Amino acid sequence: ASSLLAATIVPADLTIQVKPGFGALFPAPSTPQVFYITLENDVGAIEVMKCTSRSVDLLTVVRGQDGTVAQDFVLDVTRVELRVQAIVLEEFVQVNGDAMTGDLDFATNEIQNAYLTGTTRITGGQSIGMAIRGTLDQSNNELVVPAASGVRATAGGVPLVVNTDDIIALLDTAGVIDLASATVGVKIGTAGASDYLRLYGGSTSHVQFAHNDTDLLITAVTTGKFSLADLDVEILSGSLTVVAGLVQLTDSLLIRPEIKDFALTKQTVSASTTTAIDYELGSFVQLDMDQDITDLSITNPPATGRVGSLRLKIKQDVTGGWLITNWPSGITWPGGIAPVLSTAANSVDYVDIWTDDE
């Protein structure tokens, strides 16, 4: 595009006029578009201007561009032209051979269907609608982020797991993790750490398993009992030590024990007119006589078909003279005669009773 200047201008003028009809040869930019024009007079004076708009043959300009300064230009001897200025070339993507010499700013625009190789690095921005793959066209382990909001990303077609997931529910809808491989185990914590495994029931009650580098500690923050069903417990080595509490067999069998030492629980019962001795509270009984006993009975004896023994230490008080009238029914005495108790003050008699259900 080229035209002669149709009106003389001075440095303060921001509108220039080309010859009638020649304006159509020049672009008509709209914000933020611009183009550059060059004015050169008959003596070779040059000024580059930036045109921001055009109305027919009138061009609105910014003066003194690309290292030039605003000058006076006379009509008919000054030519207005579209030329390739340095400022235009400098706005192109700069390359040296086949290599870019600066950063490429897309200014929110997109790269579509591109193939980037080498050490190319993309900083900032967003990757949308494409899979991330390890090698070209390998999709079996690709990372895909679906377009729909809230849909979980996948790796190789499998949804990714995040730290808020219920791992048990994800691995098996029945709530079971199957570690079928012999090379698979579950490790909790690291050496020197105080880690534990808790099994919760209702509310805050739980059983906690921990290891302190020496002992396996099982702590119950609950009530109830530790139950085994259809399972044998075998101690291959070591000892079973009860520090406190009871080992209660509840009439079950203790088969072939070798007893190194033992003691019987002693219970003390004070005499009353009707006195009951509870076999479960101890099979060695001290019966303190400070009055006559009309009826003596034994409760909770061994179950039918089993043999038990009870040793009675019958001790008179400082007065003495106290008697037992009726012994427990069913007792068979030697010769059919019940024992005659010593009645002297502080005297002691021992009576052994055995049960055999006959």
CSV table of C-alpha atoms in Angstrom, one decimal:
chain,number,residue,atom,x,y,z
A,1,ALA,CA,0.0,0.0,0.0
A,2,SER,CA,1.3,3.5,-1.0
A,3,SER,CA,0.0,7.0,-1.3
A,4,LEU,CA,1.1,10.6,-1.3
A,5,LEU,CA,0.3,12.7,1.8
A,6,ALA,CA,-2.9,14.7,1.2
A,7,ALA,CA,-2.4,17.3,4.0
A,8,THR,CA,0.7,18.8,5.5
A,9,ILE,CA,1.4,17.7,9.2
A,10,VAL,CA,3.5,18.9,12.1
A,11,PRO,CA,4.9,16.8,15.0
A,12,ALA,CA,1.9,17.4,17.2
A,13,ASP,CA,-0.6,16.0,14.6
A,14,LEU,CA,-2.0,12.6,15.4
A,15,THR,CA,-4.1,12.2,12.2
A,16,ILE,CA,-2.7,12.0,8.7
A,17,GLN,CA,-4.6,12.0,5.4
A,18,VAL,CA,-3.8,10.1,2.3
A,19,LYS,CA,-5.0,10.9,-1.2
A,20,PRO,CA,-8.7,10.3,-1.8
A,21,GLY,CA,-9.5,6.7,-2.5
A,22,PHE,CA,-6.1,5.4,-1.4
A,23,GLY,CA,-7.2,4.8,2.2
A,24,ALA,CA,-8.8,1.5,1.2
A,25,LEU,CA,-5.3,0.2,0.4
A,26,PHE,CA,-4.4,0.3,4.1
A,27,PRO,CA,-5.8,-2.0,6.8
A,28,ALA,CA,-8.6,-0.9,9.1
A,29,PRO,CA,-7.5,-2.2,12.6
A,30,SER,CA,-9.7,-2.4,15.7
A,31,THR,CA,-8.5,-2.6,19.3
A,32,PRO,CA,-6.0,-4.1,20.1
A,33,GLN,CA,-4.8,-4.4,16.5
A,34,VAL,CA,-2.3,-2.0,15.0
A,35,PHE,CA,-0.1,-1.7,11.9
A,36,TYR,CA,2.9,0.4,11.1
A,37,ILE,CA,3.4,3.0,8.2
A,38,THR,CA,6.5,4.8,7.0
A,39,LEU,CA,6.5,8.4,5.8
A,40,GLU,CA,9.4,9.6,3.7
A,41,ASN,CA,9.7,13.0,2.0
A,42,ASP,CA,11.5,14.2,-1.0
A,43,VAL,CA,14.8,14.8,0.9
A,44,GLY,CA,14.8,11.3,2.5
A,45,ALA,CA,13.5,12.3,6.0
A,46,ILE,CA,11.8,9.2,7.5
A,47,GLU,CA,9.3,8.7,10.4
A,48,VAL,CA,7.7,5.4,11.4
A,49,MET,CA,4.2,5.7,12.9
A,50,LYS,CA,1.8,3.2,14.5
A,51,CYS,CA,-1.7,3.3,13.1
A,52,THR,CA,-4.4,2.3,15.6
A,53,SER,CA,-7.5,3.0,13.4
A,54,ARG,CA,-8.5,4.2,9.9
A,55,SER,CA,-11.6,6.0,8.7
A,56,VAL,CA,-11.7,6.1,4.9
A,57,ASP,CA,-8.6,8.2,4.1
A,58,LEU,CA,-7.8,9.4,7.6
A,59,LEU,CA,-5.4,7.4,9.7
A,60,THR,CA,-5.1,7.8,13.5
A,61,VAL,CA,-1.4,7.3,14.5
A,62,VAL,CA,1.1,7.3,17.3
A,63,ARG,CA,4.2,9.3,16.2
A,64,GLY,CA,7.9,8.6,16.3
A,65,GLN,CA,8.1,4.7,16.4
A,66,ASP,CA,10.9,2.3,15.9
A,67,GLY,CA,13.7,4.8,16.8
A,68,THR,CA,12.4,7.7,14.7
A,69,VAL,CA,11.1,11.1,15.9
A,70,ALA,CA,8.0,13.1,14.9
A,71,GLN,CA,8.8,15.6,12.1
A,72,ASP,CA,7.1,18.0,9.7
A,73,PHE,CA,5.9,16.5,6.4
A,74,VAL,CA,4.5,18.4,3.4
A,75,LEU,CA,1.7,17.2,1.2
A,76,ASP,CA,2.3,15.9,-2.3
A,77,VAL,CA,6.0,15.4,-1.7
A,78,THR,CA,5.7,12.9,1.1
A,79,ARG,CA,4.9,9.3,0.5
A,80,VAL,CA,2.9,7.2,3.0
A,81,GLU,CA,3.7,3.4,2.7
A,82,LEU,CA,3.3,0.0,4.3
A,83,ARG,CA,6.9,-1.2,4.7
A,84,VAL,CA,8.5,-4.0,6.6
A,85,GLN,CA,10.0,-2.2,9.6
A,86,ALA,CA,12.4,-3.6,12.2
A,87,ILE,CA,9.8,-3.3,14.9
A,88,VAL,CA,7.5,-5.6,12.9
A,89,LEU,CA,10.2,-8.2,12.4
A,90,GLU,CA,11.2,-8.0,16.1
A,91,GLU,CA,7.7,-9.0,17.1
A,92,PHE,CA,8.0,-12.3,15.1
A,93,VAL,CA,9.1,-15.5,16.9
A,94,GLN,CA,12.9,-15.3,16.8
A,95,VAL,CA,14.9,-18.2,15.5
A,96,ASN,CA,18.6,-18.9,14.8
A,97,GLY,CA,18.6,-21.6,12.1
A,98,ASP,CA,16.0,-24.1,13.4
A,99,ALA,CA,16.3,-23.1,17.1
A,100,MET,CA,14.3,-20.5,18.9
A,101,THR,CA,16.4,-17.8,20.6
A,102,GLY,CA,13.8,-16.8,23.3
A,103,ASP,CA,10.7,-17.9,25.2
A,104,LEU,CA,7.4,-18.5,23.3
A,105,ASP,CA,4.4,-16.8,25.1
A,106,PHE,CA,1.1,-18.1,23.8
A,107,ALA,CA,-0.9,-15.6,25.9
A,108,THR,CA,-3.7,-18.0,26.8
A,109,ASN,CA,-3.7,-19.5,23.2
A,110,GLU,CA,-3.4,-23.2,22.5
A,111,ILE,CA,-1.0,-25.7,21.0
A,112,GLN,CA,-3.1,-28.4,19.2
A,113,ASN,CA,-1.9,-31.7,17.8
A,114,ALA,CA,1.7,-30.8,18.6
A,115,TYR,CA,4.6,-33.3,18.9
A,116,LEU,CA,7.2,-32.0,21.3
A,117,THR,CA,10.6,-33.8,21.7
A,118,GLY,CA,14.0,-33.4,23.2
A,119,THR,CA,14.4,-31.3,26.3
A,120,THR,CA,11.4,-29.1,25.6
A,121,ARG,CA,9.9,-27.8,28.9
A,122,ILE,CA,6.4,-26.3,29.3
A,123,THR,CA,6.1,-24.1,32.4
A,124,GLY,CA,2.7,-23.0,33.7
A,125,GLY,CA,-0.5,-23.2,31.8
A,126,GLN,CA,-2.8,-26.2,31.6
A,127,SER,CA,-2.8,-29.5,29.7
A,128,ILE,CA,-6.4,-30.3,28.7
A,129,GLY,CA,-8.0,-33.2,27.0
A,130,MET,CA,-4.9,-35.4,26.5
A,131,ALA,CA,-3.4,-38.5,28.1
A,132,ILE,CA,0.1,-38.5,29.5
A,133,ARG,CA,2.1,-41.5,28.3
A,134,GLY,CA,5.5,-43.0,28.9
A,135,THR,CA,6.2,-43.8,25.3
A,136,LEU,CA,4.5,-42.9,22.0
A,137,ASP,CA,1.1,-44.6,21.6
A,138,GLN,CA,1.5,-46.7,24.8
A,139,SER,CA,-1.9,-46.5,26.5
A,140,ASN,CA,-1.8,-49.4,29.0
A,141,ASN,CA,-0.3,-47.1,31.7
A,142,GLU,CA,-1.4,-43.7,30.5
A,143,LEU,CA,-2.6,-41.1,32.9
A,144,VAL,CA,-6.0,-39.6,32.0
A,145,VAL,CA,-7.9,-36.8,33.6
A,146,PRO,CA,-11.6,-36.9,32.5
A,147,ALA,CA,-13.3,-33.7,31.4
A,148,ALA,CA,-16.2,-34.2,33.8
A,149,SER,CA,-15.9,-32.4,37.1
A,150,GLY,CA,-15.5,-34.7,40.1
A,151,VAL,CA,-14.6,-37.8,38.0
A,152,ARG,CA,-11.4,-39.5,39.3
A,153,ALA,CA,-8.3,-39.6,37.1
A,154,THR,CA,-7.1,-43.0,36.0
A,155,ALA,CA,-3.7,-44.6,35.4
A,156,GLY,CA,-3.9,-47.5,32.9
A,157,GLY,CA,-7.6,-47.3,33.1
A,158,VAL,CA,-7.6,-47.9,36.9
A,159,PRO,CA,-8.9,-45.0,39.2
A,160,LEU,CA,-6.2,-43.3,41.2
A,161,VAL,CA,-6.3,-43.7,45.0
A,162,VAL,CA,-6.2,-40.6,47.3
A,163,ASN,CA,-5.4,-40.2,51.0
A,164,THR,CA,-9.1,-39.8,51.9
A,165,ASP,CA,-10.2,-43.1,50.3
A,166,ASP,CA,-11.5,-46.1,52.2
A,167,ILE,CA,-8.7,-48.5,51.0
A,168,ILE,CA,-10.6,-51.6,52.1
A,169,ALA,CA,-13.7,-50.6,50.2
A,170,LEU,CA,-11.7,-49.9,47.1
A,171,LEU,CA,-9.9,-53.2,47.1
A,172,ASP,CA,-12.9,-55.4,47.8
A,173,THR,CA,-16.5,-54.4,48.2
A,174,ALA,CA,-16.8,-57.1,50.9
A,175,GLY,CA,-14.2,-55.3,53.0
A,176,VAL,CA,-11.5,-58.0,52.6
A,177,ILE,CA,-7.9,-57.5,51.4
A,178,ASP,CA,-6.7,-60.8,49.9
A,179,LEU,CA,-2.9,-61.1,50.2
A,180,ALA,CA,-2.6,-64.3,48.1
A,181,SER,CA,1.0,-63.8,47.0
A,182,ALA,CA,3.6,-65.4,49.2
A,183,THR,CA,5.8,-62.4,48.6
A,184,VAL,CA,3.2,-59.9,50.0
A,185,GLY,CA,3.1,-58.8,53.7
A,186,VAL,CA,1.8,-55.9,55.7
A,187,LYS,CA,4.4,-53.7,57.4
A,188,ILE,CA,3.5,-51.0,59.9
A,189,GLY,CA,6.0,-48.4,61.0
A,190,THR,CA,9.8,-48.4,60.9
A,191,ALA,CA,12.5,-49.4,63.4
A,192,GLY,CA,12.5,-47.3,66.5
A,193,ALA,CA,9.0,-46.0,65.9
A,194,SER,CA,6.1,-46.5,68.4
A,195,ASP,CA,3.5,-47.8,65.9
A,196,TYR,CA,0.5,-49.9,66.6
A,197,LEU,CA,-2.5,-51.6,65.0
A,198,ARG,CA,-5.9,-51.0,66.4
A,199,LEU,CA,-9.1,-53.0,65.8
A,200,TYR,CA,-12.2,-51.0,66.7
A,201,GLY,CA,-15.6,-52.2,67.7
A,202,GLY,CA,-18.4,-49.9,68.6
A,203,SER,CA,-17.7,-46.3,69.6
A,204,THR,CA,-14.1,-45.9,71.0
A,205,SER,CA,-13.6,-49.5,72.2
A,206,HIS,CA,-10.7,-51.2,70.6
A,207,VAL,CA,-7.9,-53.8,70.9
A,208,GLN,CA,-4.4,-52.5,70.2
A,209,PHE,CA,-1.4,-54.5,69.0
A,210,ALA,CA,2.1,-53.0,69.5
A,211,HIS,CA,5.7,-54.1,69.7
A,212,ASN,CA,8.3,-52.4,71.9
A,213,ASP,CA,11.4,-54.2,70.4
A,214,THR,CA,11.1,-56.9,73.1
A,215,ASP,CA,7.5,-57.8,73.7
A,216,LEU,CA,4.3,-58.0,71.7
A,217,LEU,CA,1.8,-55.9,73.7
A,218,ILE,CA,-2.0,-56.5,73.3
A,219,THR,CA,-4.0,-53.8,75.1
A,220,ALA,CA,-7.8,-53.9,75.3
A,221,VAL,CA,-9.7,-50.6,75.7
A,222,THR,CA,-13.0,-52.5,76.1
A,223,THR,CA,-14.8,-55.0,78.1
A,224,GLY,CA,-15.4,-58.7,77.2
A,225,LYS,CA,-13.0,-61.5,76.4
A,226,PHE,CA,-10.6,-62.9,73.9
A,227,SER,CA,-12.4,-65.8,72.2
A,228,LEU,CA,-11.0,-68.6,70.0
A,229,ALA,CA,-13.4,-70.8,68.1
A,230,ASP,CA,-12.4,-74.1,66.4
A,231,LEU,CA,-8.7,-73.1,66.8
A,232,ASP,CA,-5.9,-74.8,68.6
A,233,VAL,CA,-3.2,-72.8,70.3
A,234,GLU,CA,0.3,-74.3,70.2
A,235,ILE,CA,3.3,-72.9,72.1
A,236,LEU,CA,6.3,-74.2,70.2
A,237,SER,CA,8.8,-72.6,72.6
A,238,GLY,CA,8.9,-70.1,75.4
A,239,SER,CA,6.6,-69.9,78.4
A,240,LEU,CA,3.0,-68.9,79.1
A,241,THR,CA,3.2,-66.7,82.2
A,242,VAL,CA,0.1,-65.3,83.9
A,243,VAL,CA,1.3,-62.2,85.8
A,244,ALA,CA,-2.2,-61.4,87.2
A,245,GLY,CA,-5.7,-62.6,86.7
A,246,LEU,CA,-7.1,-66.1,86.4
A,247,VAL,CA,-6.8,-69.1,84.2
A,248,GLN,CA,-10.4,-70.4,84.3
A,249,LEU,CA,-11.1,-73.7,82.7
A,250,THR,CA,-14.9,-73.8,83.6
A,251,ASP,CA,-15.0,-77.6,84.0
A,252,SER,CA,-12.9,-78.2,80.9
A,253,LEU,CA,-10.1,-80.8,80.7
A,254,LEU,CA,-6.5,-80.2,81.6
A,255,ILE,CA,-4.8,-83.1,79.9
A,256,ARG,CA,-1.5,-84.6,81.1
A,257,PRO,CA,-0.1,-81.7,83.0
A,258,GLU,CA,3.3,-81.9,84.8
A,259,ILE,CA,2.8,-79.9,88.0
A,260,LYS,CA,6.0,-78.6,89.5
A,261,ASP,CA,4.5,-76.9,92.5
A,262,PHE,CA,1.0,-75.7,93.3
A,263,ALA,CA,-1.2,-74.4,96.1
A,264,LEU,CA,-4.8,-74.6,97.0
A,265,THR,CA,-7.0,-71.6,97.5
A,266,LYS,CA,-8.1,-71.3,101.1
A,267,GLN,CA,-11.5,-69.8,102.0
A,268,THR,CA,-12.6,-69.0,105.4
A,269,VAL,CA,-16.3,-69.6,106.3
A,270,SER,CA,-17.9,-68.4,109.6
A,271,ALA,CA,-20.4,-70.7,111.1
A,272,SER,CA,-24.1,-69.9,111.2
A,273,THR,CA,-27.2,-71.9,111.9
A,274,THR,CA,-27.4,-72.7,108.1
A,275,THR,CA,-24.0,-72.7,106.6
A,276,ALA,CA,-23.2,-73.2,102.9
A,277,ILE,CA,-19.7,-73.9,101.5
A,278,ASP,CA,-19.2,-72.8,97.9
A,279,TYR,CA,-16.8,-75.4,96.3
A,280,GLU,CA,-15.9,-72.9,93.5
A,281,LEU,CA,-14.4,-70.4,96.0
A,282,GLY,CA,-11.7,-72.9,97.1
A,283,SER,CA,-11.4,-76.6,98.0
A,284,PHE,CA,-9.5,-75.9,101.3
A,285,VAL,CA,-12.0,-74.5,103.8
A,286,GLN,CA,-11.4,-73.2,107.3
A,287,LEU,CA,-14.7,-73.4,109.1
A,288,ASP,CA,-14.6,-71.1,112.1
A,289,MET,CA,-17.0,-72.5,114.8
A,290,ASP,CA,-18.4,-69.9,117.1
A,291,GLN,CA,-21.9,-71.3,117.2
A,292,ASP,CA,-23.6,-74.6,116.4
A,293,ILE,CA,-24.4,-75.4,112.8
A,294,THR,CA,-27.8,-77.1,112.3
A,295,ASP,CA,-27.5,-77.6,108.6
A,296,LEU,CA,-24.2,-77.7,106.6
A,297,SER,CA,-24.3,-77.8,102.7
A,298,ILE,CA,-21.9,-77.7,99.8
A,299,THR,CA,-22.8,-75.7,96.7
A,300,ASN,CA,-21.4,-75.8,93.2
A,301,PRO,CA,-19.8,-79.3,93.5
A,302,PRO,CA,-18.0,-80.9,90.5
A,303,ALA,CA,-20.3,-81.7,87.6
A,304,THR,CA,-21.8,-85.2,87.4
A,305,GLY,CA,-19.4,-87.8,86.3
A,306,ARG,CA,-16.4,-86.0,87.8
A,307,VAL,CA,-14.5,-86.4,91.1
A,308,GLY,CA,-13.7,-83.6,93.5
A,309,SER,CA,-12.2,-83.3,96.9
A,310,LEU,CA,-12.8,-80.8,99.8
A,311,ARG,CA,-10.7,-80.5,102.9
A,312,LEU,CA,-12.4,-79.0,105.9
A,313,LYS,CA,-10.4,-77.4,108.7
A,314,ILE,CA,-13.0,-77.2,111.5
A,315,LYS,CA,-11.7,-74.8,114.2
A,316,GLN,CA,-13.4,-74.2,117.6
A,317,ASP,CA,-13.2,-70.7,119.0
A,318,VAL,CA,-11.9,-69.8,122.4
A,319,THR,CA,-15.1,-71.1,124.0
A,320,GLY,CA,-15.4,-74.4,122.1
A,321,GLY,CA,-18.2,-76.9,122.4
A,322,TRP,CA,-19.8,-76.2,119.0
A,323,LEU,CA,-21.3,-79.0,116.9
A,324,ILE,CA,-22.6,-79.7,113.4
A,325,THR,CA,-25.9,-81.4,113.5
A,326,ASN,CA,-26.7,-82.2,109.9
A,327,TRP,CA,-23.9,-82.8,107.4
A,328,PRO,CA,-24.5,-82.4,103.7
A,329,SER,CA,-26.9,-85.0,102.4
A,330,GLY,CA,-25.5,-87.8,100.2
A,331,ILE,CA,-22.2,-88.1,102.2
A,332,THR,CA,-21.3,-91.7,103.0
A,333,TRP,CA,-19.3,-91.9,106.2
A,334,PRO,CA,-17.0,-94.8,107.1
A,335,GLY,CA,-19.1,-97.3,109.0
A,336,GLY,CA,-22.1,-95.0,108.4
A,337,ILE,CA,-21.2,-92.9,111.3
A,338,ALA,CA,-20.5,-89.1,111.0
A,339,PRO,CA,-17.3,-87.8,112.6
A,340,VAL,CA,-17.4,-86.6,116.2
A,341,LEU,CA,-15.8,-83.2,116.4
A,342,SER,CA,-13.4,-82.1,119.0
A,343,THR,CA,-15.1,-79.5,121.2
A,344,ALA,CA,-12.2,-78.2,123.3
A,345,ALA,CA,-11.4,-74.5,123.0
A,346,ASN,CA,-9.3,-73.8,119.9
A,347,SER,CA,-9.3,-77.4,118.9
A,348,VAL,CA,-8.9,-78.3,115.2
A,349,ASP,CA,-10.4,-81.2,113.2
A,350,TYR,CA,-9.6,-82.1,109.5
A,351,VAL,CA,-12.3,-83.8,107.5
A,352,ASP,CA,-11.6,-84.8,103.8
A,353,ILE,CA,-14.7,-85.2,101.6
A,354,TRP,CA,-14.5,-86.8,98.1
A,355,THR,CA,-17.2,-86.8,95.5
A,356,ASP,CA,-17.8,-89.6,93.0
A,357,ASP,CA,-21.5,-89.4,92.3
A,358,GLU,CA,-22.2,-92.8,94.0
